Short mmCIF file of C-alpha atoms and ligand atoms in Angstrom, two decimals:
data_model
loop_
_atom_site.label_atom_id
_atom_site.label_comp_id
_atom_site.label_asym_id
_atom_site.label_seq_id
_atom_site.Cartn_x
_atom_site.Cartn_y
_atom_site.Cartn_z
CA MET A 1 110.64 124.78 127.93
CA ALA A 2 114.30 124.56 127.92
CA ASP A 3 116.77 124.63 130.74
CA ALA A 4 119.93 127.04 130.96
CA ASP A 5 122.05 124.72 129.02
CA GLY A 6 119.62 125.05 126.24
CA SER A 7 117.94 121.72 126.03
CA ARG A 8 114.78 121.02 126.37
CA THR A 9 113.26 119.98 129.10
CA ILE A 10 109.27 118.20 129.49
CA ASP A 11 107.02 118.48 132.56
CA ASP A 12 105.86 115.25 134.13
CA GLU A 13 102.20 115.51 133.23
CA THR A 14 102.90 116.23 129.51
CA LEU A 15 105.41 113.02 129.58
CA GLU A 16 102.82 110.94 131.99
CA ARG A 17 100.08 111.72 128.69
CA GLY A 18 101.84 111.21 125.68
CA LEU A 19 103.13 107.77 127.41
CA ALA A 20 100.17 106.53 128.58
CA ALA A 21 98.45 107.40 124.64
CA ALA A 22 101.85 105.34 123.22
CA ARG A 23 100.42 102.21 125.34
CA ASP A 24 96.97 102.60 124.82
CA VAL A 25 97.28 102.86 120.65
CA ARG A 26 100.09 100.14 120.76
CA ALA A 27 96.96 97.55 121.29
CA ARG A 28 96.11 98.91 117.75
CA ALA A 29 99.20 97.88 116.37
CA HIS A 30 98.78 95.39 113.00
CA ALA A 31 101.92 93.52 113.55
CA PRO A 32 100.67 89.45 112.73
CA TYR A 33 104.11 89.20 111.36
CA SER A 34 106.75 90.54 113.41
CA ARG A 35 104.23 90.18 116.56
CA PHE A 36 106.32 93.52 118.14
CA THR A 37 103.89 95.85 118.64
CA VAL A 38 104.55 99.82 119.41
CA GLY A 39 102.66 102.61 119.91
CA ALA A 40 103.48 106.11 119.29
CA ALA A 41 102.24 109.30 120.71
CA VAL A 42 102.73 113.07 119.43
CA VAL A 43 102.22 116.14 121.58
CA VAL A 44 102.18 119.35 120.56
CA GLY A 45 102.92 122.39 122.13
CA ASP A 46 99.24 123.51 122.85
CA GLY A 47 99.28 120.51 124.14
CA GLU A 48 97.22 118.34 121.02
CA LEU A 49 98.39 114.76 120.79
CA HIS A 50 98.24 112.51 117.74
CA VAL A 51 98.55 108.53 117.88
CA GLY A 52 100.04 105.83 115.56
CA CYS A 53 100.82 102.49 115.74
CA ASN A 54 102.58 99.91 113.65
CA VAL A 55 100.76 98.65 110.01
CA GLU A 56 102.61 95.60 108.78
CA SER A 57 101.55 94.56 104.69
CA ALA A 58 101.96 91.12 103.70
CA SER A 59 104.76 92.74 101.52
CA TYR A 60 107.35 93.43 104.44
CA GLY A 61 109.35 96.19 103.17
CA LEU A 62 105.83 98.20 103.55
CA THR A 63 105.38 98.02 107.49
CA LEU A 64 104.95 101.48 108.31
CA CYS A 65 106.02 102.15 111.95
CA ALA A 66 104.41 104.06 115.21
CA GLU A 67 106.48 106.86 115.33
CA ARG A 68 105.55 107.77 111.27
CA SER A 69 102.27 106.64 112.06
CA ALA A 70 101.49 109.11 114.27
CA LEU A 71 103.41 111.68 113.31
CA ALA A 72 101.25 111.21 109.95
CA ALA A 73 98.35 111.27 111.83
CA MET A 74 100.05 114.74 113.16
CA ILE A 75 100.16 116.00 109.66
CA ALA A 76 96.60 115.00 108.48
CA GLY A 77 95.14 116.60 111.91
CA GLY A 78 96.09 119.67 110.44
CA GLU A 79 99.53 120.37 111.79
CA ARG A 80 101.70 121.84 108.79
CA GLY A 81 104.78 120.37 108.07
CA GLY A 82 106.43 122.88 106.96
CA ASP A 83 105.85 125.80 109.65
CA LEU A 84 106.54 123.05 112.26
CA GLY A 85 109.32 124.38 114.03
CA GLY A 86 109.89 123.52 117.87
CA ARG A 87 106.45 122.73 118.02
CA VAL A 88 106.00 118.97 118.94
CA VAL A 89 107.50 118.82 122.93
CA LEU A 90 107.35 114.57 122.49
CA VAL A 91 107.48 111.80 121.17
CA ALA A 92 106.43 108.86 122.95
CA ILE A 93 107.14 105.01 122.38
CA SER A 94 105.93 102.00 123.87
CA THR A 95 106.68 98.60 123.10
CA GLY A 96 106.35 95.02 125.11
CA ALA A 97 110.17 95.26 124.69
CA GLU A 98 111.93 94.12 128.25
CA GLU A 99 114.47 97.53 127.16
CA PRO A 100 112.70 100.58 125.67
CA THR A 101 113.68 100.90 121.84
CA PRO A 102 114.96 103.96 120.15
CA PRO A 103 113.27 104.62 116.99
CA CYS A 104 114.30 103.51 113.47
CA GLY A 105 116.43 105.47 111.36
CA ALA A 106 113.90 105.81 108.93
CA CYS A 107 111.42 107.61 111.45
CA ARG A 108 114.68 109.84 113.13
CA GLN A 109 114.65 111.57 109.64
CA TRP A 110 110.69 111.92 109.80
CA LEU A 111 111.65 113.39 113.49
CA VAL A 112 114.59 115.36 111.76
CA GLU A 113 111.96 116.89 109.55
CA PHE A 114 108.35 116.64 111.51
CA ALA A 115 109.39 117.47 115.04
CA PRO A 116 113.22 118.35 115.42
CA ASP A 117 113.06 119.95 118.79
CA ALA A 118 111.09 117.39 120.66
CA ILE A 119 111.87 115.24 123.45
CA VAL A 120 111.47 111.69 122.42
CA VAL A 121 110.67 109.13 125.30
CA ALA A 122 110.71 104.97 125.09
CA GLU A 123 108.98 102.86 127.35
CA GLY A 124 109.49 99.23 127.36
CA GLY A 125 106.96 96.45 128.58
CA GLY A 126 109.44 96.24 131.88
CA GLY A 127 108.09 100.28 132.49
CA ARG A 128 112.02 101.36 132.41
CA ARG A 129 112.38 104.12 130.37
CA GLU A 130 115.01 106.10 128.08
CA GLN A 131 115.10 109.76 126.38
CA TRP A 132 116.80 111.52 124.13
CA SER A 133 116.67 114.31 121.85
CA VAL A 134 116.16 114.34 118.13
CA ALA A 135 120.22 115.79 117.57
CA GLU A 136 121.49 112.49 119.83
CA LEU A 137 119.06 109.96 117.75
CA LEU A 138 120.46 111.52 114.29
CA PRO A 139 123.28 114.00 114.33
CA SER A 140 124.55 115.54 111.01
CA PRO A 141 121.10 115.05 109.86
CA PHE A 142 119.73 115.54 105.48
CA THR A 143 117.28 118.62 106.15
CA GLY A 144 116.17 119.01 102.45
CA GLN A 145 117.90 122.99 102.72
CA GLY A 146 119.70 121.71 99.24
CA LEU A 147 116.96 120.91 97.78
CA GLU A 148 115.65 123.54 94.63
CA ARG A 149 111.76 124.34 95.18
N1 THU B 201 108.74 99.45 114.53
C1 THU B 201 108.22 100.55 114.88
O1 THU B 201 106.91 100.52 114.50
N2 THU B 201 108.80 101.43 115.30
C2 THU B 201 110.39 101.71 115.46
O2 THU B 201 111.16 102.76 115.81
C3 THU B 201 111.17 100.48 115.07
C4 THU B 201 110.30 99.43 114.37
C5 THU B 201 108.18 98.10 113.77
C6 THU B 201 108.06 97.52 112.57
C7 THU B 201 107.69 96.53 112.71
O3 THU B 201 106.26 96.44 112.36
C8 THU B 201 107.82 95.85 113.80
O4 THU B 201 108.23 96.94 114.49
C9 THU B 201 109.12 94.34 113.77
O5 THU B 201 110.44 95.87 113.24
#
């Protein structure tokens, strides 16, 4: 859905469904090193929902964030990356931090590629929420358009 100014809006039911799924899957996070658990849920236009959590590695730099984990689950679930267009309507993120935390830089790149028109909402442990468009999170992105294929 879009407002008169073209910006995306999200209905309350989808927002609450996405956040509830992100909260639930956070319990499955594997974060023995940072102890910072994150859950994420991706909602596609037809209502389909995919979830992911952060998965840390003993080789710390190999850690996978919750947002990319959820987007990978979406691709594995049959959504075709190259044809996605604006199909992802919501990416919901849940952490235990007091304040809501926006996605990291690597996840922002994936969001541009797999969920460019989504609303991204983060909820902190205190229940406060913040939301952004993907363009707000990563202006002037690299989209791969210049790549030879
Ligand atoms: N993390 C996420 O899952 N998403 C983000 O956007 C930021 C960070 C995870 C990675 C690591 O397991 C932990 O949070 C601390 O950085």
